Short mmCIF file of C-alpha atoms and ligand atoms in Angstrom, two decimals:
data_model
loop_
_atom_site.label_atom_id
_atom_site.label_comp_id
_atom_site.label_asym_id
_atom_site.label_seq_id
_atom_site.Cartn_x
_atom_site.Cartn_y
_atom_site.Cartn_z
CA UNK A 29 240.85 194.84 138.60
CA UNK A 30 237.27 193.30 136.99
CA UNK A 31 234.55 195.73 137.24
CA UNK A 32 231.64 193.28 138.70
CA UNK A 33 227.56 195.03 138.45
CA UNK A 34 224.84 193.87 140.54
CA UNK A 35 221.59 194.17 139.08
CA UNK A 36 218.57 194.34 142.20
CA UNK A 37 215.82 194.09 140.19
CA UNK A 38 212.71 194.28 143.12
CA UNK A 39 210.67 197.56 143.15
CA UNK A 40 208.25 196.06 145.47
CA UNK A 41 207.48 198.18 148.70
CA UNK A 42 209.14 195.68 151.43
CA UNK A 43 210.98 193.67 148.69
CA UNK A 44 213.46 191.25 150.35
CA UNK A 45 215.47 190.26 147.30
CA UNK A 46 217.97 193.65 147.98
CA UNK A 47 219.46 191.96 151.07
CA UNK A 48 221.40 189.59 148.84
CA UNK A 49 222.27 192.22 146.89
CA UNK A 50 223.79 193.83 149.69
CA UNK A 51 225.09 190.80 150.50
CA UNK A 52 227.37 190.26 147.24
CA UNK A 53 228.36 193.95 147.24
CA UNK A 54 229.90 193.61 150.79
CA UNK A 55 231.05 190.36 149.83
CA UNK A 56 233.13 191.07 146.63
CA UNK A 57 234.26 194.21 148.64
CA UNK A 58 235.66 192.67 152.01
CA UNK A 59 237.54 189.88 149.41
CA UNK A 60 238.65 192.52 147.08
CA UNK A 61 237.80 190.26 144.70
CA UNK A 62 236.87 193.02 142.19
CA UNK A 63 235.37 196.30 141.93
CA UNK A 64 231.33 196.22 141.83
CA UNK A 65 228.31 198.29 142.43
CA UNK A 66 224.25 197.67 142.75
CA UNK A 67 222.29 198.42 140.01
CA UNK A 68 218.93 198.78 141.45
CA UNK A 69 215.92 199.13 139.42
CA UNK A 70 214.12 201.19 142.06
CA UNK A 71 216.31 203.57 141.70
CA UNK A 72 216.03 203.69 138.07
CA UNK A 73 212.10 203.65 138.67
CA UNK A 74 211.80 202.92 134.89
CA UNK A 75 208.33 202.73 133.20
CA UNK A 76 207.43 200.07 131.03
CA UNK A 77 209.41 200.22 128.11
CA UNK A 78 207.45 200.06 124.77
CA UNK A 79 210.81 200.18 122.79
CA UNK A 80 214.24 199.03 123.01
CA UNK A 81 216.66 201.70 123.72
CA UNK A 82 218.41 201.80 119.90
CA UNK A 83 215.18 202.46 118.69
CA UNK A 84 214.13 204.69 121.02
CA UNK A 85 213.91 208.42 119.77
CA UNK A 86 214.53 210.63 123.35
CA UNK A 87 215.74 208.03 125.65
CA UNK A 88 215.70 209.17 129.52
CA UNK A 89 219.27 209.48 130.99
CA UNK A 90 218.72 207.35 133.62
CA UNK A 91 217.84 204.67 130.41
CA UNK A 92 221.18 205.55 128.92
CA UNK A 93 223.07 206.06 132.61
CA UNK A 94 221.71 201.63 132.45
CA UNK A 95 222.92 200.98 129.58
CA UNK A 96 226.49 202.47 129.92
CA UNK A 97 227.01 200.70 133.10
CA UNK A 98 226.17 197.19 131.74
CA UNK A 99 228.51 198.09 128.78
CA UNK A 100 231.09 199.24 130.93
CA UNK A 101 231.27 195.84 133.61
CA UNK A 102 233.27 193.25 132.91
CA UNK A 103 230.50 191.29 134.44
CA UNK A 104 226.97 190.85 136.05
CA UNK A 105 225.67 189.43 138.87
CA UNK A 106 221.33 189.05 138.45
CA UNK A 107 219.27 188.65 141.84
CA UNK A 108 216.14 187.43 140.83
CA UNK A 109 212.93 186.66 142.92
CA UNK A 110 210.71 184.21 141.19
CA UNK A 111 206.81 185.51 141.29
CA UNK A 112 204.87 182.76 139.90
CA UNK A 113 207.07 180.63 138.77
CA UNK A 114 209.48 183.06 136.63
CA UNK A 115 211.70 186.24 137.13
CA UNK A 116 210.08 189.63 138.26
CA UNK A 117 209.02 191.78 135.62
CA UNK A 118 210.84 194.75 136.37
CA UNK A 119 213.50 192.89 135.24
CA UNK A 120 212.82 191.61 132.30
CA UNK A 121 211.83 194.94 131.42
CA UNK A 122 215.49 195.52 132.20
CA UNK A 123 217.08 193.28 130.29
CA UNK A 124 215.03 193.53 127.51
CA UNK A 125 215.29 197.06 126.88
CA UNK A 126 219.37 195.89 125.70
CA UNK A 127 220.58 194.02 122.89
CA UNK A 128 223.96 194.33 122.35
CA UNK A 129 225.35 195.41 125.83
CA UNK A 130 224.39 192.25 126.33
CA UNK A 131 226.54 190.82 124.00
CA UNK A 132 229.16 188.49 125.36
CA UNK A 133 228.80 189.54 128.84
CA UNK A 134 229.24 187.14 131.74
CA UNK A 135 226.75 186.80 133.69
CA UNK A 136 225.78 184.98 136.70
CA UNK A 137 222.69 184.59 138.45
CA UNK A 138 221.37 184.21 141.92
CA UNK A 139 217.77 183.26 142.63
CA UNK A 140 216.20 183.81 145.86
CA UNK A 141 212.33 183.04 147.33
CA UNK A 142 211.17 183.81 151.14
CA UNK A 143 209.66 180.45 150.99
CA UNK A 144 211.46 176.37 150.19
CA UNK A 145 213.00 176.28 146.93
CA UNK A 146 215.32 179.52 146.29
CA UNK A 147 213.47 180.48 142.92
CA UNK A 148 214.59 177.40 141.08
CA UNK A 149 211.92 177.87 138.71
CA UNK A 150 212.84 181.56 137.56
CA UNK A 151 216.30 180.44 136.62
CA UNK A 152 214.91 178.53 133.65
CA UNK A 153 213.65 180.86 131.47
CA UNK A 154 215.83 183.72 132.47
CA UNK A 155 218.68 182.20 131.66
CA UNK A 156 217.51 181.42 128.47
CA UNK A 157 216.55 184.99 127.67
CA UNK A 158 220.10 185.99 128.36
CA UNK A 159 221.43 183.29 126.35
CA UNK A 160 219.08 184.48 123.57
CA UNK A 161 220.74 187.47 123.86
CA UNK A 162 224.55 186.34 123.32
CA UNK A 163 225.42 186.87 126.74
CA UNK A 164 227.86 184.52 128.34
CA UNK A 165 226.28 182.88 130.94
CA UNK A 166 227.63 181.32 134.25
CA UNK A 167 226.43 177.64 134.64
CA UNK A 168 226.81 177.38 138.37
CA UNK A 169 224.03 179.15 139.62
CA UNK A 170 223.38 180.23 143.74
CA UNK A 171 219.68 179.30 145.15
CA UNK A 172 218.68 181.21 148.29
CA UNK A 173 215.46 180.04 150.01
CA UNK A 174 214.25 181.37 152.97
CA UNK A 175 215.94 184.68 152.66
CA UNK A 176 214.22 186.12 155.53
CA UNK A 177 215.33 183.71 158.07
CA UNK A 178 218.86 183.21 156.57
CA UNK A 179 220.04 186.61 155.60
CA UNK A 180 218.83 190.28 157.65
CA UNK A 181 217.89 193.31 156.15
CA UNK A 182 221.41 194.62 155.42
CA UNK A 183 222.45 191.60 153.86
CA UNK A 184 224.13 189.38 156.81
CA UNK A 185 223.78 186.14 156.44
CA UNK A 186 223.56 184.51 160.01
CA UNK A 187 225.48 181.17 158.89
CA UNK A 188 228.20 183.70 157.15
CA UNK A 189 230.55 181.03 157.17
CA UNK A 190 229.06 178.53 154.74
CA UNK A 191 227.18 181.22 152.63
CA UNK A 192 230.43 183.01 152.84
CA UNK A 193 231.91 180.07 151.17
CA UNK A 194 229.42 179.38 148.90
CA UNK A 195 229.34 183.05 147.76
CA UNK A 196 233.34 182.99 147.15
CA UNK A 197 232.77 180.28 144.97
CA UNK A 198 229.63 180.93 142.88
CA UNK A 199 232.01 184.90 142.22
CA UNK A 200 234.75 182.54 141.63
CA UNK A 201 233.14 181.05 138.71
CA UNK A 202 232.03 184.60 137.12
CA UNK A 203 235.42 186.11 137.45
CA UNK A 204 236.77 182.60 135.77
CA UNK A 205 234.47 183.99 132.09
CA UNK A 206 235.63 187.30 133.00
CA UNK A 207 238.77 186.71 132.57
CA UNK A 208 238.43 183.84 130.06
CA UNK A 209 236.71 186.57 127.83
CA UNK A 210 239.62 188.94 128.37
CA UNK A 211 242.19 186.37 127.14
CA UNK A 212 240.06 186.36 123.88
CA UNK A 213 239.86 189.97 123.25
C1 FMN B 369 203.79 187.77 142.90
C2 FMN B 369 204.64 187.08 143.63
C3 FMN B 369 204.32 185.93 143.39
C4 FMN B 369 205.64 184.98 144.11
N1 FMN B 369 205.70 183.54 143.64
C5 FMN B 369 206.31 182.95 144.10
C6 FMN B 369 207.28 181.72 143.27
O1 FMN B 369 206.41 181.41 142.34
N2 FMN B 369 207.59 181.08 144.01
C7 FMN B 369 208.85 181.48 145.24
O2 FMN B 369 209.39 180.16 145.82
N3 FMN B 369 208.28 182.38 145.86
C8 FMN B 369 207.08 183.02 144.79
N4 FMN B 369 206.84 184.62 145.74
C9 FMN B 369 207.68 185.34 146.84
C10 FMN B 369 209.30 185.88 146.73
O3 FMN B 369 210.06 184.72 146.67
C11 FMN B 369 209.09 186.69 148.54
O4 FMN B 369 208.09 187.54 148.38
C12 FMN B 369 210.71 187.49 147.45
O5 FMN B 369 210.76 187.82 148.93
C13 FMN B 369 210.53 188.28 146.27
O6 FMN B 369 211.43 189.02 146.89
P1 FMN B 369 211.23 190.69 146.78
O7 FMN B 369 210.36 190.93 148.12
O8 FMN B 369 212.66 191.48 146.52
O9 FMN B 369 210.25 191.29 145.87
C14 FMN B 369 206.15 185.41 145.25
C15 FMN B 369 205.97 186.82 145.84
C16 FMN B 369 205.03 187.05 144.87
C17 FMN B 369 205.06 189.05 145.67
#
């Protein structure tokens, strides 16, 4: 079975986007789509990195752990809230930490907001950065607006049937890229 990791990047007190990481975690488990783990940047508590991991003299165990989790994953789902029209800084900090770990890694994007637009602007630079790093960026994205009124704190969607249908299609696109890469390896 493939292994998917979900990056939940918000470190903000009272964060809302973590509920979306919980949603995908539960959906993948419930549908038995793959193995799954959440990489929670609040738990990692990273500093603002002043160098990429491969050039650090004595990287922290947390930093090495994050790198190894990305390296060993078959695919990655990035949950990105939109902050002032771009991805959240804690996410960019973690993306820029790594280099080869991203190369040919299937990566799919979920953008979220508590307003009407669902992070449509954040996706642009985020997808571009991962593409520059050589990731296999999945063209299908999932944009989730109004997450405070559409999901509860545990990540349960109010309209489970419709949300799950979209969510499963989205994950299947990531699984397609994972399988395509497997066949080429
Ligand atoms: C600094 C900051 C900037 C924001 N800028 C935007 C924005 O440009 N577009 C948008 O749709 N929502 C914006 N929001 C609202 C966020 O989408 C919303 O607060 C979301 O819940 C953030 O994720 P988080 O709660 O997990 O940190 C902003 C929120 C913050 C804290």
